[in-house]
DNA sequence: TTGAAAGCGATACCAG
DNA sequence: CTGGTATCGCTTTCAA
């Protein structure tokens, strides 16, 4: 690869002049052409590594998330990517596949590798771990979909509790009394909040809480599947299941079908996200829909503000959700 | 952030000694402790940018793909990520959302940004564009799932033609004679090959090809949906549809259900990938399953070999697929 | 305007 | 072993 030095030599000017040419400084008109031609001839491109080292900016932002496959994240980050790109930033995604060790590793890696900012969907990190990792690095972080309580960083979330309460309330109004919940682990704030919404709805309608109907665990197909089977094996199985994650919902639905149960006649299921997929089913599965585009855009906007120097207090935004019936 | 210089000063040794300490050189035992302690005290971490500039290696590889949401890619790259990590590489994903301009931009960006190698799922780039972008950059590229014909690079693909032929043959053996195909654009090699497999099956069974039954277009839900509606509006609609992509399949199935058609009684549908999701349906949709893990592992292995200096001829590997019925 | 030179943070050669 | 120094490629003063 040709360097700026080669270009300078070939064009018969100094390195600084080429640099100015490259970065929009003032260069005498008659020197423009030789430089341009040298660049083309040598197929020169600036080395972003060297540039980053010098200017301490890479114009790239990292996105760290627990799972690639979730359609929810895909939509969210497509939206943030667009906003970021319009402002001249490239986004680089890293996935930690819901693994705690990997989550630490990648966070640490991204913080150090030179991205200007970070959009982060946390899962298992404690506030202490996060503080330690981010200490002395001034890389702004915006959390999305989840947040680590006690951490001072911008966060874009949705109204998990309220939306869940609404969803469960609807099931109750349709006559259900034994409603199960299958959701993520309590270490994930979002899962905890959705559980809280479920409990609130029960309370609202004076329905006794039954611990045997609540399953909190891995955000996976397997967990949803297994939980459903266990639910059905108790003496008095639920008549409805509120499933608060895409993969889990797939597992729950599969298990139900395997058992020969009709949805919703034999057991009603209410999901979260995955609107497209749930619409595929007959009849369509009702779901809570989170405003994915807006989440992504907001997160990107927050990050860009920080990158441009905004240093105000951290913002925690809650976006409202819709029920798709 | 503290630099190696600060550490050297605090520990009372030279910069070079600290560097040796960091990189496993020989350092007199009594100097070990002061250095270690200075590092801890200053919370020092090496600056990967500076290191990259010097050693011309970043120990990171880029992954460039057209879509995040496809469960297929997620599985593939989870597998390659694992292999890469075990060899000390971090992977950074970029998604171009099936946009031609973005595909060029991101490819160019990744090639320049300092990743040591690239795993790339191409979609719209011509061989010329690719050559031009990779010219003078010695970043090894391994293509996955698709390849750009005429480009000299490793590629890990599956037996698209054969698998498609098998799938369509099965439909024929079940008695279908009017079988539609809805798949990706002809610019995507994979889509073209699957179409070729479809044609081969027709020929094998002496079924006349009917152009009105073949839809090639966007790899999207919308395209699948619309194509199905158009198919059903012709005078003699197909009795079966072979859909060669996840999103398209979702669109096709939704459209069928919306029309009140029963699957497979009224119209039989055969999909590709998305095993989990297709298993959710009642009855499960038959699909062609590609060995995702193996694709990912193979691609990573190829890339690592290149990174370690292997300079042999480019390899094009075809992995066999299974039918999940 | 222009260019010489310092410096970003780290590595590695080489003399001691 | 150790440490001074050149170097990686680029940006940015600063003096001319």
XYZ file of C-alpha atoms (C1' of nucleotides) in Angstrom:
682
model
C 0.000 0.000 0.000
C 1.165 3.438 -0.932
C 1.535 5.955 1.871
C 1.092 9.667 2.022
C 4.848 9.944 1.649
C 4.765 8.193 -1.714
C 2.066 10.519 -2.895
C 4.024 13.559 -1.771
C 7.098 12.378 -3.577
C 5.332 11.558 -6.792
C 3.428 14.822 -6.756
C 6.508 16.790 -5.873
C 5.070 18.413 -2.769
C 5.479 17.904 0.923
C 3.650 15.441 3.076
C 1.842 18.232 4.855
C 0.498 19.565 1.622
C -0.935 16.230 0.697
C -2.461 16.010 4.136
C -4.054 19.377 3.646
C -5.361 18.313 0.272
C -6.855 15.256 1.888
C -8.424 17.086 4.765
C -9.729 20.119 2.995
C -7.044 22.621 3.789
C -5.927 25.348 1.430
C -3.672 24.198 -1.347
C -2.505 26.271 -4.283
C -4.679 25.388 -7.304
C -1.830 24.326 -9.569
C -0.783 21.679 -7.044
C -4.190 20.115 -6.900
C -3.890 18.183 -10.095
C -0.469 16.605 -9.496
C -1.628 15.417 -6.101
C -4.875 14.048 -7.407
C -3.091 12.256 -10.166
C -0.470 10.793 -7.830
C -3.210 9.480 -5.584
C -4.969 7.780 -8.448
C -1.776 6.445 -9.916
C -0.635 4.913 -6.644
C -4.139 3.828 -5.681
C -3.507 5.581 -2.400
C -5.968 5.443 0.494
C -5.375 6.902 3.903
C -4.537 4.455 6.616
C -7.301 4.855 9.177
C -5.188 3.237 11.855
C -2.503 5.852 11.583
C -5.075 8.574 11.369
C -6.901 7.293 14.433
C -3.717 7.140 16.407
C -3.114 10.755 15.650
C -6.534 12.317 15.900
C -7.880 9.928 18.523
C -11.095 9.385 16.655
C -12.058 6.502 14.427
C -15.507 7.574 13.304
C -16.763 4.160 14.117
C -19.110 3.038 16.833
C -19.451 -0.403 18.299
C -22.662 -2.264 18.864
C -22.558 -5.021 21.421
C -25.474 -7.379 21.748
C -26.360 -10.824 23.056
C -27.901 -12.301 19.947
C -27.829 -11.761 16.233
C -30.886 -13.705 15.294
C -33.456 -11.714 17.217
C -35.516 -9.859 14.635
C -36.024 -7.195 17.274
C -32.353 -6.261 17.429
C -32.014 -6.425 13.713
C -34.684 -3.777 13.251
C -33.367 -1.637 16.052
C -29.836 -1.563 14.737
C -30.787 -1.122 11.145
C -32.418 2.091 12.268
C -29.507 3.262 14.394
C -27.029 2.321 11.698
C -28.826 4.599 9.289
C -28.690 7.571 11.611
C -25.074 6.922 12.458
C -24.075 6.625 8.834
C -25.699 9.906 8.000
C -23.401 11.481 10.554
C -20.321 9.813 9.150
C -19.994 6.904 11.542
C -19.607 3.262 10.681
C -21.027 0.690 13.007
C -19.351 -2.541 13.927
C -21.398 -5.194 15.616
C -20.144 -7.725 18.095
C -22.287 -10.494 19.451
C -21.624 -12.208 22.758
C -24.188 -14.942 22.346
C -25.589 -14.372 25.829
C -22.354 -15.612 27.375
C -21.176 -13.783 30.476
C -17.471 -14.241 29.876
C -17.780 -13.212 26.279
C -19.820 -10.198 27.266
C -17.003 -8.927 29.468
C -14.375 -9.742 26.891
C -16.074 -8.050 24.028
C -17.040 -5.011 26.040
C -13.489 -4.624 27.157
C -12.256 -5.208 23.646
C -14.570 -2.691 22.057
C -13.820 -0.083 24.677
C -10.143 -0.405 23.898
C -10.114 -1.003 20.196
C -10.791 2.583 19.343
C -14.471 2.920 18.636
C -15.667 6.407 19.445
C -18.798 5.238 21.185
C -20.774 2.174 22.037
C -24.348 0.996 21.852
C -24.736 -1.815 24.282
C -27.403 -4.361 25.113
C -26.288 -5.751 28.476
C -27.286 -9.073 29.870
C -25.174 -10.394 32.693
C -22.782 -7.698 33.714
C -23.015 -6.167 37.165
C -22.686 -2.457 37.739
C -19.301 -3.053 39.353
C -17.960 -4.986 36.411
C -19.205 -2.324 34.076
C -17.666 0.494 36.094
C -14.354 -1.271 36.251
C -14.276 -1.890 32.529
C -15.224 1.640 31.599
C -13.023 3.328 34.158
C -10.520 5.734 32.593
C -11.885 5.236 29.126
C -13.936 8.054 27.870
C -16.025 6.111 25.430
C -19.679 7.107 25.757
C -22.041 4.168 26.102
C -25.748 4.094 25.347
C -27.671 1.095 26.589
C -30.552 -0.256 24.610
C -33.469 -2.473 25.525
C -31.937 -3.237 28.887
C -29.867 -1.336 31.372
C -27.635 -2.117 34.272
C -29.250 -0.544 37.309
C -26.962 1.839 39.102
C -24.915 2.640 36.052
C -24.753 6.234 34.937
C -25.251 6.013 31.179
C -27.891 6.925 28.651
C -30.467 4.221 28.108
C -33.314 3.719 25.680
C -35.897 1.288 26.977
C -39.556 0.583 26.523
C -42.436 0.505 28.939
C -42.017 -3.110 29.842
C -44.086 -3.186 32.958
C -47.015 -1.289 31.586
C -47.091 -3.205 28.305
C -46.904 -6.530 30.067
C -49.621 -5.524 32.447
C -51.811 -4.612 29.489
C -51.146 -7.873 27.723
C -51.917 -9.973 30.769
C -54.945 -7.853 31.569
C -56.279 -8.630 28.160
C -55.881 -12.344 28.757
C -57.699 -11.978 32.044
C -60.506 -10.060 30.419
C -60.899 -12.853 27.937
C -61.647 -15.089 30.895
C -58.284 -16.608 31.731
C -57.478 -17.112 35.387
C -54.514 -19.446 35.297
C -51.979 -17.536 33.238
C -48.380 -18.645 33.065
C -45.380 -16.466 32.350
C -42.283 -17.716 30.611
C -39.549 -15.147 30.352
C -35.906 -14.249 30.691
C -33.688 -14.465 33.747
C -34.080 -12.000 36.584
C -30.596 -10.726 35.927
C -31.981 -9.072 32.817
C -33.809 -5.931 33.831
C -36.229 -6.158 30.948
C -37.311 -9.628 31.993
C -37.777 -8.503 35.558
C -39.918 -5.587 34.508
C -42.111 -7.731 32.330
C -42.611 -10.074 35.238
C -43.539 -7.089 37.379
C -46.161 -6.098 34.820
C -47.575 -9.604 34.928
C -47.824 -9.477 38.708
C -49.428 -6.074 38.573
C -52.151 -7.333 36.263
C -52.885 -10.268 38.552
C -53.164 -7.926 41.459
C -55.387 -5.563 39.541
C -57.855 -8.340 38.973
C -57.412 -9.970 42.352
C -55.966 -13.140 40.981
C -53.833 -15.110 43.364
C -50.213 -15.412 42.319
C -49.096 -18.984 41.780
C -45.338 -19.459 41.689
C -45.714 -22.719 39.817
C -46.881 -20.746 36.798
C -43.814 -18.547 36.488
C -40.703 -19.648 34.636
C -37.693 -17.381 34.423
C -34.670 -18.620 32.556
C -32.619 -18.586 29.424
C -33.763 -16.513 26.476
C -33.898 -19.554 24.256
C -36.084 -21.798 22.218
C -35.128 -24.734 24.415
C -36.144 -22.981 27.610
C -39.526 -22.011 26.219
C -40.101 -25.509 24.971
C -39.163 -27.218 28.183
C -41.036 -24.751 30.362
C -44.216 -25.343 28.448
C -43.957 -29.089 28.862
C -43.404 -28.705 32.583
C -46.337 -26.350 32.845
C -48.633 -28.822 31.197
C -47.493 -31.617 33.445
C -48.697 -29.975 36.621
C -52.065 -30.941 38.002
C -53.799 -27.798 36.881
C -52.148 -26.444 33.757
C -52.591 -22.820 32.727
C -55.131 -21.834 30.100
C -52.885 -19.073 28.797
C -49.185 -18.357 28.544
C -47.553 -14.960 28.375
C -44.176 -15.370 26.748
C -41.913 -12.353 26.899
C -39.221 -13.116 24.347
C -39.029 -14.164 20.737
C -37.014 -17.360 21.062
C -38.949 -18.447 24.101
C -42.205 -17.883 22.288
C -41.078 -20.090 19.435
C -40.264 -22.813 21.914
C -43.560 -22.480 23.721
C -45.572 -22.592 20.533
C -43.684 -25.582 19.204
C -44.211 -27.501 22.412
C -47.908 -26.704 22.389
C -48.277 -27.945 18.834
C -46.309 -31.054 19.610
C -48.741 -31.803 22.380
C -51.551 -31.568 19.899
C -52.945 -28.496 21.596
C -54.808 -25.970 19.531
C -53.941 -22.314 19.905
C -55.869 -20.474 21.221
C -58.719 -22.941 21.821
C -56.798 -25.249 24.146
C -54.184 -22.828 25.349
C -53.847 -19.172 24.517
C -50.422 -17.687 23.934
C -49.414 -14.049 24.016
C -45.966 -13.141 22.725
C -43.526 -10.256 22.569
C -41.870 -8.829 19.444
C -41.433 -11.028 16.339
C -44.442 -9.434 14.740
C -43.754 -10.829 11.282
C -43.376 -14.355 12.451
C -46.332 -14.324 14.756
C -48.458 -13.007 11.947
C -47.544 -16.136 10.005
C -49.379 -18.381 12.391
C -53.006 -19.312 12.119
C -54.542 -17.525 13.794
C -51.911 -14.865 14.299
C -50.387 -14.819 17.753
C -51.086 -11.598 19.635
C -47.888 -9.803 20.638
C -46.546 -6.744 22.349
C -44.806 -4.649 19.703
C -41.924 -2.407 20.645
C -41.202 0.615 18.407
C -37.987 -0.818 17.034
C -37.138 1.941 14.606
C -37.623 4.622 17.160
C -35.544 2.798 19.735
C -32.679 2.538 17.272
C -32.918 6.120 16.110
C -33.098 7.468 19.629
C -30.100 5.482 20.776
C -28.051 6.671 17.817
C -29.094 10.252 18.407
C -28.091 10.074 22.060
C -24.733 8.619 21.174
C -24.044 11.238 18.558
C -24.868 13.999 20.999
C -22.356 12.559 23.431
C -19.797 12.229 20.683
C -20.289 15.865 19.908
C -19.569 16.811 23.431
C -22.877 16.782 25.272
C -22.023 16.073 28.870
C -25.326 16.488 30.657
C -26.851 14.018 33.054
C -27.577 10.562 31.712
C -30.963 10.110 30.099
C -33.235 7.150 30.589
C -35.934 7.084 27.974
C -38.978 4.825 28.039
C -40.813 4.370 24.758
C -44.413 3.112 24.725
C -45.412 -0.176 23.059
C -48.434 -1.357 21.124
C -50.462 -4.545 21.284
C -50.812 -6.281 17.931
C -53.830 -8.539 18.169
C -5.333 6.824 29.606
C -1.890 5.907 30.791
C 0.671 4.997 28.146
C 3.576 2.632 28.150
C 5.782 5.617 28.840
C 3.987 6.368 32.090
C 4.391 2.782 33.152
C 8.098 2.833 32.355
C 8.589 5.994 34.358
C 6.680 4.817 37.373
C 8.410 1.462 37.345
C 11.784 3.028 36.802
C 12.638 1.039 33.700
C 12.763 1.806 30.018
C 9.896 1.688 27.618
C 11.449 -1.253 25.843
C 11.540 -3.259 29.015
C 7.875 -2.678 29.631
C 7.170 -3.681 26.074
C 9.078 -6.892 26.601
C 7.202 -7.535 29.812
C 3.967 -7.049 27.927
C 4.901 -9.258 25.042
C 6.550 -12.087 26.872
C 10.193 -11.180 26.434
C 12.836 -11.886 29.056
C 12.901 -9.422 31.905
C 15.010 -9.668 35.028
C 12.837 -11.116 37.818
C 13.286 -8.234 40.234
C 11.893 -5.818 37.675
C 8.744 -7.813 37.148
C 7.014 -6.639 40.266
C 7.579 -2.890 39.850
C 6.263 -3.096 36.330
C 3.255 -5.141 37.276
C 2.449 -2.777 40.060
C 2.826 0.302 37.885
C 0.459 -1.207 35.374
C -2.159 -1.884 37.992
C -1.707 1.459 39.645
C -2.097 3.379 36.414
C -4.797 1.086 35.109
C -2.725 0.784 31.981
C -3.900 -1.079 28.888
C -2.082 -1.225 25.623
C -3.467 0.914 22.887
C -4.411 -1.487 20.124
C -4.411 1.292 17.566
C -0.799 2.103 18.187
C 0.084 -1.542 18.288
C -1.718 -2.222 15.032
C 0.046 0.618 13.329
C 3.346 -0.868 14.288
C 2.841 -4.570 13.824
C 0.344 -4.260 10.979
C -1.994 -6.754 12.538
C -5.129 -6.090 14.512
C -6.147 -9.612 15.380
C -9.613 -8.814 14.292
C -11.578 -10.082 11.335
C -14.534 -8.478 9.689
C -17.752 -10.175 8.765
C -19.822 -8.509 6.109
C -23.330 -9.704 5.426
C -26.581 -8.562 3.880
C -28.907 -9.220 6.774
C -28.723 -9.625 10.504
C -32.059 -11.211 11.084
C -31.578 -14.366 9.050
C -31.310 -17.228 11.528
C -29.090 -18.946 8.990
C -26.352 -16.323 9.185
C -26.624 -16.114 12.905
C -25.844 -19.808 13.263
C -23.098 -19.706 10.688
C -21.288 -16.807 12.298
C -21.720 -18.006 15.817
C -19.765 -21.053 14.722
C -17.065 -19.120 12.912
C -16.780 -16.647 15.748
C -16.010 -19.481 18.111
C -13.218 -20.834 15.959
C -11.800 -17.385 15.381
C -11.829 -16.564 19.073
C -9.985 -19.712 19.906
C -7.238 -18.482 17.622
C -7.138 -15.073 19.208
C -9.226 -13.132 16.721
C -12.167 -10.905 17.433
C -14.883 -10.627 14.878
C -16.642 -7.450 13.941
C -19.828 -7.702 11.970
C -21.109 -5.182 9.494
C -24.458 -5.456 7.830
C -25.280 -3.819 4.517
C -28.980 -4.563 4.581
C -28.945 -5.893 1.034
C -28.166 -2.425 -0.300
C -25.742 -2.248 -3.200
C -24.235 1.080 -2.310
C -23.825 0.107 1.300
C -22.272 -3.164 0.285
C -19.530 -1.348 -1.611
C -19.031 1.186 1.130
C -18.743 -1.283 3.930
C -16.519 -3.626 1.979
C -14.214 -0.780 1.186
C -14.350 0.424 4.755
C -13.585 -2.952 6.277
C -10.771 -3.585 3.849
C -9.168 -0.346 4.916
C -9.956 -0.179 8.576
C -7.351 -2.685 9.538
C -9.070 -6.020 9.939
C -6.683 -8.847 9.198
C -9.184 -10.800 7.144
C -12.734 -10.792 5.975
C -15.627 -13.198 5.808
C -18.015 -11.904 3.241
C -21.494 -12.785 2.059
C -21.803 -10.945 -1.258
C -25.022 -9.967 -2.892
C -24.803 -7.351 -5.583
C -21.176 -6.701 -6.272
C -19.709 -7.548 -9.657
C -16.351 -9.220 -10.020
C -14.934 -5.967 -11.373
C -16.106 -3.938 -8.420
C -14.712 -6.510 -6.053
C -11.349 -6.616 -7.816
C -11.096 -2.879 -7.786
C -11.872 -2.648 -4.104
C -9.463 -5.371 -3.079
C -6.670 -4.302 -5.387
C -3.443 -3.552 -3.509
C -4.873 -4.607 -0.196
C -3.673 -7.901 1.022
C -6.623 -8.722 3.199
C -7.680 -12.322 2.611
C -11.371 -12.726 1.922
C -13.452 -15.865 2.360
C -16.898 -15.841 0.824
C -19.723 -17.656 2.490
C -23.059 -18.923 1.207
C -22.609 -17.041 -2.030
C -19.714 -16.192 -4.243
C -18.954 -13.737 -6.976
C -18.198 -15.797 -10.071
C -14.835 -15.049 -11.539
C -13.338 -13.884 -8.287
C -10.315 -15.711 -6.999
C -11.072 -16.180 -3.306
C -11.904 -19.025 -0.971
C -15.587 -19.795 -0.777
C -17.716 -22.052 1.381
C -21.010 -22.894 -0.242
C -23.565 -25.657 -0.140
C -24.907 -27.954 -2.791
C -27.681 -25.655 -3.818
C -28.542 -27.230 -7.103
C -28.587 -30.782 -5.880
C -30.544 -29.992 -2.726
C -33.111 -28.002 -4.620
C -33.462 -30.738 -7.163
C -34.077 -33.206 -4.354
C -36.661 -31.010 -2.707
C -38.576 -30.427 -5.905
C -38.293 -34.087 -6.835
C -39.936 -34.963 -3.599
C -42.834 -32.647 -4.345
C -43.190 -34.247 -7.745
C -43.169 -37.707 -6.257
C -45.956 -36.676 -3.969
C -47.972 -36.014 -7.099
C -47.463 -32.326 -7.726
C -47.153 -31.224 -11.324
C -47.602 -27.491 -11.082
C -44.837 -26.420 -8.755
C -43.912 -22.786 -8.340
C -40.563 -21.398 -7.264
C -40.157 -18.172 -5.349
C -36.574 -17.212 -4.731
C -33.872 -14.594 -4.717
C -32.647 -12.445 -7.586
C -30.521 -13.953 -10.318
C -27.668 -11.692 -9.316
C -27.235 -13.852 -6.239
C -25.452 -17.023 -7.244
C -27.158 -19.091 -4.602
C -30.573 -18.137 -5.895
C -29.564 -18.963 -9.425
C -28.285 -22.371 -8.409
C -31.446 -23.208 -6.542
C -33.432 -22.269 -9.572
C -31.197 -24.537 -11.651
C -31.947 -27.396 -9.267
C -35.642 -26.752 -9.661
C -35.340 -26.863 -13.436
C -33.309 -30.029 -13.268
C -35.996 -31.788 -11.264
C -38.665 -30.749 -13.738
C -36.590 -32.110 -16.547
C -35.890 -35.321 -14.704
C -39.589 -35.992 -14.477
C -40.432 -34.616 -17.889
C -42.506 -31.782 -16.578
C -42.868 -28.838 -18.870
C -41.337 -25.647 -17.543
C -43.845 -22.843 -17.101
C -42.277 -19.418 -16.726
C -45.392 -18.084 -15.048
C -44.590 -20.241 -12.038
C -41.157 -18.804 -11.366
C -40.635 -15.658 -9.327
C -37.147 -14.300 -8.757
C -36.777 -11.156 -6.718
C -35.967 -9.571 -3.428
C -35.047 -11.741 -0.475
C -37.884 -10.339 1.551
C -41.123 -11.115 3.290
C -42.914 -8.676 1.034
C -41.680 -10.319 -2.140
C -42.746 -13.751 -0.964
C -46.120 -12.454 0.041
C -46.806 -10.641 -3.175
C -45.495 -13.433 -5.351
C -47.818 -15.908 -3.749
C -50.813 -13.698 -4.321
C -49.885 -13.283 -7.959
C -49.398 -17.003 -8.337
C -52.847 -17.727 -7.012
C -54.424 -15.187 -9.289
C -53.397 -16.935 -12.473
C -55.866 -19.192 -14.199
C -54.197 -22.399 -13.048
C -52.439 -21.849 -9.742
C -49.682 -24.181 -8.546
C -50.398 -26.971 -6.098
C -47.004 -26.574 -4.467
C -44.474 -23.804 -3.887
C -40.748 -24.209 -3.412
C -39.490 -21.174 -1.536
C -35.737 -20.839 -1.347
C -35.180 -18.269 1.359
C -36.285 -17.691 4.922
C -37.911 -14.293 4.613
C -39.584 -15.233 1.369
C -40.965 -18.383 2.946
C -42.489 -16.368 5.760
C -44.164 -14.138 3.215
C -45.454 -17.047 1.173
C -46.877 -18.830 4.179
C -48.545 -15.715 5.500
C -50.147 -15.019 2.168
C -51.399 -18.578 1.947
C -52.961 -18.388 5.375
C -54.514 -15.059 4.610
C -56.181 -16.617 1.588
C -57.658 -19.224 3.856
C -55.626 -21.954 2.216
C -54.657 -24.966 4.242
C -51.050 -26.128 4.133
C -50.382 -28.676 2.759
C -53.900 -29.765 1.798
C -54.671 -26.819 -0.478
C -51.151 -25.825 -1.341
C -47.947 -27.509 -0.294
C -44.953 -25.396 0.642
C -41.331 -26.455 0.820
C -38.863 -24.060 2.433
C -35.171 -23.495 2.914
C -33.346 -22.981 6.238
C -35.236 -21.561 9.257
C -35.597 -25.035 10.690
C -36.708 -23.834 14.109
C -39.384 -21.620 12.789
C -40.718 -24.057 10.268
C -40.960 -26.667 12.955
C -43.291 -24.303 14.802
C -45.956 -24.606 12.160
C -48.657 -27.203 12.115
C -47.820 -29.396 10.446
C -44.135 -28.532 10.257
C -43.009 -27.129 6.938
C -40.491 -29.332 5.168
C -37.214 -27.518 4.511
C -33.774 -27.924 3.067
C -31.331 -27.662 5.956
C -27.826 -26.358 5.367
C -25.090 -27.432 7.804
C -24.737 -24.016 9.376
C -22.165 -24.883 12.001
C -19.938 -26.583 9.529
C -20.178 -23.731 7.062
C -19.097 -21.293 9.743
C -16.292 -23.443 11.050
C -14.945 -24.140 7.591
C -14.956 -20.496 6.611
C -13.121 -19.537 9.788
C -10.588 -22.285 9.274
C -9.904 -21.172 5.719
C -9.448 -17.608 6.810
C -7.095 -18.541 9.595
C -4.982 -20.579 7.224
C -4.689 -17.576 4.953
C -3.847 -15.362 7.894
C -1.083 -17.761 8.790
C 0.387 -17.493 5.386
C -1.208 -20.163 3.275
C -1.058 -18.906 -0.270
C -2.314 -21.846 -2.311
C -4.997 -21.691 -4.934
C -8.406 -20.548 -3.825
C -10.704 -23.245 -2.515
C -14.362 -23.573 -3.334
C -16.057 -25.960 -0.963
C -19.542 -27.350 -1.387
C -21.172 -28.807 1.697
C -24.112 -31.189 1.373
C -27.561 -30.388 2.798
C -30.298 -32.431 4.411
C -34.053 -32.463 3.918
C -35.979 -31.971 7.138
C -39.454 -33.333 6.547
C 0.447 28.658 1.278
C 4.080 25.474 2.404
C 7.077 22.233 4.532
C 10.109 20.712 8.428
C 9.540 18.571 12.421
C 7.262 16.918 16.578
C 4.423 13.477 18.240
C 0.285 9.906 18.691
C 1.643 4.841 21.482
C 3.785 0.905 20.699
C 7.482 -2.473 18.749
C 12.041 -4.111 17.670
C 16.685 -3.693 16.267
C 21.094 -3.175 17.998
C 24.705 -1.749 20.614
C 26.186 -2.050 25.312
C 19.029 -8.583 29.684
C 18.372 -3.527 28.898
C 17.408 0.784 26.921
C 18.099 4.350 23.179
C 16.266 5.092 18.968
C 14.163 4.564 14.518
C 9.813 3.587 12.702
C 4.710 2.632 11.607
C 1.438 6.591 8.615
C -0.718 10.497 9.507
C -1.986 15.267 11.503
C -0.718 19.601 13.082
C 1.771 23.285 14.914
C 4.939 26.906 13.626
C 8.238 29.464 11.286
C 9.468 30.930 6.834
